[in-house]
Amino acid sequence: MVMEEELRRIWGLFPTGVTLVSAVGSDGRVYSMTANSVTSVSLEPPLVLVCVGHERTIHDLIAEGGKFSVSFLTSDQGDLALHFAISTNDRSEDSPVEYRTSASGVPLPQDCLASLECQLEMSHQAGDHTIFLGRVLELNRGEGRPLVFYRGGFTKVEEP
Ligand SMILES: Cc1cc2nc3c(=O)[nH]c(=O)nc-3n(C[C@H](O)[C@H](O)[C@H](O)COP(=O)(O)O)c2cc1C
């Protein structure tokens, strides 16, 4: 436990962008989860990975449906990041974001900084998470600056 708390604090010193990972359930509804364990793996072919906890609602949707999107949030979308960091069961029914379905059948939240449409390529069990490797099918770019997660809170960066 001491290790876990210190690990959290140490990782808090490593700033990351913040994304929404989105997928469609068998009921046709779109589910999103706030995620920062997202990494670019390869440009050719284009591959991205996201680590998803086994208990997360979206875990089985990605594992079974095979399609998902990874959307980078802007600095004024902290409210979305908080909304989708609450367990699905405890969230308000009103979604604070609208989605469109892309030509490849992937749900895309509107007004994000960028979105990657992904097809699941490989899954790997790692501790209490699964590493999902996705092949990027399409790219979408929006406007704004990135939302940044640092020391347990949200902040933003200046343009270099
Ligand atoms: C900044 C931030 C980043 C997060 N990154 C991840 C992540 O990469 N993978 C993950 O499984 N959960 C991550 N979470 C936790 C989920 O967003 C959170 O557990 C969410 O409630 C999941 O919803 P569910 O319980 O309905 O599955 C993150 C939370 C925050 C606030």
Short mmCIF file of C-alpha atoms and ligand atoms in Angstrom, two decimals:
data_model
loop_
_atom_site.label_atom_id
_atom_site.label_comp_id
_atom_site.label_asym_id
_atom_site.label_seq_id
_atom_site.Cartn_x
_atom_site.Cartn_y
_atom_site.Cartn_z
CA MET A 1 0.00 0.00 0.00
CA VAL A 2 2.81 2.42 0.92
CA MET A 3 4.43 1.52 -2.39
CA GLU A 4 1.12 2.14 -4.23
CA GLU A 5 0.67 5.60 -2.69
CA GLU A 6 4.26 6.61 -3.39
CA LEU A 7 3.98 5.21 -6.93
CA ARG A 8 0.92 7.40 -7.49
CA ARG A 9 2.81 10.45 -6.21
CA ILE A 10 5.86 9.64 -8.33
CA TRP A 11 3.74 9.23 -11.46
CA GLY A 12 2.13 12.55 -10.55
CA LEU A 13 5.50 14.14 -11.38
CA PHE A 14 5.18 12.89 -14.94
CA PRO A 15 2.76 15.23 -16.77
CA THR A 16 0.56 13.66 -19.44
CA GLY A 17 -2.17 14.68 -21.81
CA VAL A 18 -5.71 13.58 -20.99
CA THR A 19 -7.91 11.56 -23.34
CA LEU A 20 -11.38 10.11 -23.58
CA VAL A 21 -11.42 6.51 -24.74
CA SER A 22 -14.82 5.75 -26.29
CA ALA A 23 -16.53 2.58 -27.53
CA VAL A 24 -20.07 1.37 -28.25
CA GLY A 25 -21.85 -1.14 -26.02
CA SER A 26 -24.07 -4.00 -27.18
CA ASP A 27 -27.02 -1.76 -26.20
CA GLY A 28 -25.85 0.73 -28.84
CA ARG A 29 -24.89 3.34 -26.24
CA VAL A 30 -21.53 5.07 -26.32
CA TYR A 31 -19.33 4.73 -23.25
CA SER A 32 -16.30 6.90 -22.54
CA MET A 33 -13.57 6.75 -19.94
CA THR A 34 -10.96 9.32 -18.98
CA ALA A 35 -7.51 7.86 -19.64
CA ASN A 36 -3.93 9.10 -19.56
CA SER A 37 -2.10 5.77 -20.01
CA VAL A 38 -2.00 6.37 -23.75
CA THR A 39 1.16 6.06 -25.84
CA SER A 40 2.11 6.28 -29.47
CA VAL A 41 3.75 2.93 -30.29
CA SER A 42 4.52 3.03 -34.01
CA LEU A 43 4.04 5.39 -36.95
CA GLU A 44 4.35 2.73 -39.67
CA PRO A 45 2.04 0.98 -39.16
CA PRO A 46 0.25 3.54 -36.96
CA LEU A 47 -0.25 1.89 -33.56
CA VAL A 48 -1.40 3.32 -30.24
CA LEU A 49 -1.75 1.66 -26.86
CA VAL A 50 -4.03 2.32 -23.93
CA CYS A 51 -4.02 0.51 -20.59
CA VAL A 52 -7.50 -0.20 -19.23
CA GLY A 53 -8.29 -1.61 -15.78
CA HIS A 54 -10.03 -5.00 -15.84
CA GLU A 55 -12.98 -3.62 -13.86
CA ARG A 56 -13.61 -0.65 -16.12
CA THR A 57 -16.93 -0.63 -17.98
CA ILE A 58 -15.20 0.03 -21.29
CA HIS A 59 -12.77 -2.88 -20.87
CA ASP A 60 -15.06 -5.58 -22.30
CA LEU A 61 -16.53 -3.24 -24.90
CA ILE A 62 -13.08 -2.81 -26.42
CA ALA A 63 -12.15 -6.48 -25.97
CA GLU A 64 -15.36 -7.70 -27.64
CA GLY A 65 -16.28 -4.88 -30.04
CA GLY A 66 -12.75 -4.30 -31.27
CA LYS A 67 -13.26 -0.64 -32.15
CA PHE A 68 -12.55 2.41 -30.05
CA SER A 69 -11.46 6.02 -30.28
CA VAL A 70 -8.85 7.94 -28.33
CA SER A 71 -9.61 11.67 -28.15
CA PHE A 72 -7.20 14.27 -26.76
CA LEU A 73 -8.99 16.78 -24.53
CA THR A 74 -8.48 20.55 -24.69
CA SER A 75 -7.56 22.71 -21.71
CA ASP A 76 -11.20 23.82 -21.36
CA GLN A 77 -12.54 20.22 -21.24
CA GLY A 78 -11.51 19.52 -17.63
CA ASP A 79 -15.21 19.07 -16.78
CA LEU A 80 -15.42 16.23 -19.33
CA ALA A 81 -12.31 14.60 -17.88
CA LEU A 82 -13.88 14.69 -14.41
CA HIS A 83 -17.27 13.45 -15.62
CA PHE A 84 -15.75 10.42 -17.35
CA ALA A 85 -13.42 9.66 -14.44
CA ILE A 86 -16.47 8.88 -12.26
CA SER A 87 -17.70 5.30 -12.38
CA THR A 88 -20.37 4.86 -15.08
CA ASN A 89 -22.93 3.81 -12.43
CA ASP A 90 -22.44 7.07 -10.50
CA ARG A 91 -22.44 9.47 -13.46
CA SER A 92 -25.37 11.74 -14.22
CA GLU A 93 -27.45 10.40 -17.10
CA ASP A 94 -26.98 13.60 -19.11
CA SER A 95 -23.87 13.23 -21.21
CA PRO A 96 -21.87 16.48 -21.26
CA VAL A 97 -20.59 15.63 -24.73
CA GLU A 98 -22.13 14.87 -28.11
CA TYR A 99 -20.80 12.10 -30.32
CA ARG A 100 -20.74 11.49 -33.99
CA THR A 101 -20.16 8.06 -35.51
CA SER A 102 -17.28 8.07 -37.99
CA ALA A 103 -17.38 6.32 -41.37
CA SER A 104 -15.39 3.47 -39.81
CA GLY A 105 -18.08 3.05 -37.13
CA VAL A 106 -16.14 4.54 -34.23
CA PRO A 107 -17.80 6.96 -31.78
CA LEU A 108 -16.07 10.37 -31.71
CA PRO A 109 -16.72 12.94 -28.98
CA GLN A 110 -17.17 16.42 -30.49
CA ASP A 111 -14.84 19.41 -30.08
CA CYS A 112 -11.71 17.55 -28.94
CA LEU A 113 -8.16 18.57 -29.80
CA ALA A 114 -7.70 15.42 -31.89
CA SER A 115 -9.17 11.93 -32.20
CA LEU A 116 -7.71 8.61 -33.33
CA GLU A 117 -10.10 5.98 -34.68
CA CYS A 118 -8.75 2.56 -33.74
CA GLN A 119 -9.22 -1.10 -34.57
CA LEU A 120 -8.04 -3.48 -31.84
CA GLU A 121 -4.92 -5.27 -33.00
CA MET A 122 -3.72 -7.07 -29.87
CA SER A 123 -4.44 -7.34 -26.14
CA HIS A 124 -1.92 -8.14 -23.43
CA GLN A 125 -2.70 -8.80 -19.77
CA ALA A 126 -0.55 -6.70 -17.45
CA GLY A 127 -1.31 -6.80 -13.73
CA ASP A 128 -4.76 -5.36 -13.06
CA HIS A 129 -4.90 -3.73 -16.51
CA THR A 130 -5.06 -4.89 -20.12
CA ILE A 131 -2.82 -3.21 -22.66
CA PHE A 132 -4.95 -2.67 -25.76
CA LEU A 133 -2.95 -2.07 -28.91
CA GLY A 134 -4.97 -0.33 -31.60
CA ARG A 135 -4.27 0.25 -35.25
CA VAL A 136 -5.12 3.82 -36.14
CA LEU A 137 -7.67 3.86 -38.98
CA GLU A 138 -8.35 7.58 -39.26
CA LEU A 139 -7.15 10.85 -37.77
CA ASN A 140 -9.21 13.89 -36.82
CA ARG A 141 -7.75 17.21 -35.73
CA GLY A 142 -9.61 20.00 -33.89
CA GLU A 143 -8.65 23.33 -32.31
CA GLY A 144 -7.23 24.35 -28.95
CA ARG A 145 -4.50 23.51 -26.47
CA PRO A 146 -4.09 20.24 -24.58
CA LEU A 147 -5.41 19.47 -21.12
CA VAL A 148 -2.56 18.27 -18.90
CA PHE A 149 -2.68 15.97 -15.86
CA TYR A 150 0.01 16.81 -13.30
CA ARG A 151 0.28 15.98 -9.58
CA GLY A 152 -3.31 14.74 -9.42
CA GLY A 153 -4.85 17.84 -11.03
CA PHE A 154 -5.50 19.44 -14.40
CA THR A 155 -3.40 22.24 -15.82
CA LYS A 156 -2.36 23.57 -19.23
CA VAL A 157 0.79 24.38 -21.14
CA GLU A 158 1.92 27.47 -22.99
CA GLU A 159 2.71 27.09 -26.65
CA PRO A 160 6.47 26.52 -27.02
C1 LIG B 1 -6.55 11.76 -15.29
C2 LIG B 1 -7.10 10.35 -15.21
C3 LIG B 1 -6.55 9.38 -16.00
C4 LIG B 1 -7.03 8.06 -15.95
N1 LIG B 1 -6.47 7.12 -16.75
C5 LIG B 1 -6.93 5.86 -16.74
C6 LIG B 1 -6.35 4.88 -17.59
O1 LIG B 1 -5.44 5.16 -18.37
N2 LIG B 1 -6.84 3.61 -17.55
C7 LIG B 1 -7.87 3.26 -16.70
O2 LIG B 1 -8.27 2.09 -16.70
N3 LIG B 1 -8.46 4.18 -15.88
C8 LIG B 1 -8.01 5.47 -15.88
N4 LIG B 1 -8.59 6.41 -15.09
C9 LIG B 1 -9.69 6.02 -14.21
C10 LIG B 1 -11.04 5.97 -14.95
O3 LIG B 1 -11.27 7.16 -15.69
C11 LIG B 1 -12.18 5.80 -13.91
O4 LIG B 1 -11.93 4.65 -13.15
C12 LIG B 1 -13.58 5.72 -14.51
O5 LIG B 1 -14.46 5.87 -13.43
C13 LIG B 1 -13.92 4.42 -15.17
O6 LIG B 1 -15.35 4.31 -15.27
P1 LIG B 1 -16.06 2.89 -14.95
O7 LIG B 1 -15.90 2.67 -13.48
O8 LIG B 1 -17.47 3.06 -15.35
O9 LIG B 1 -15.38 1.90 -15.75
C14 LIG B 1 -8.11 7.73 -15.10
C15 LIG B 1 -8.68 8.73 -14.29
C16 LIG B 1 -8.18 10.03 -14.36
C17 LIG B 1 -8.80 11.09 -13.51
#
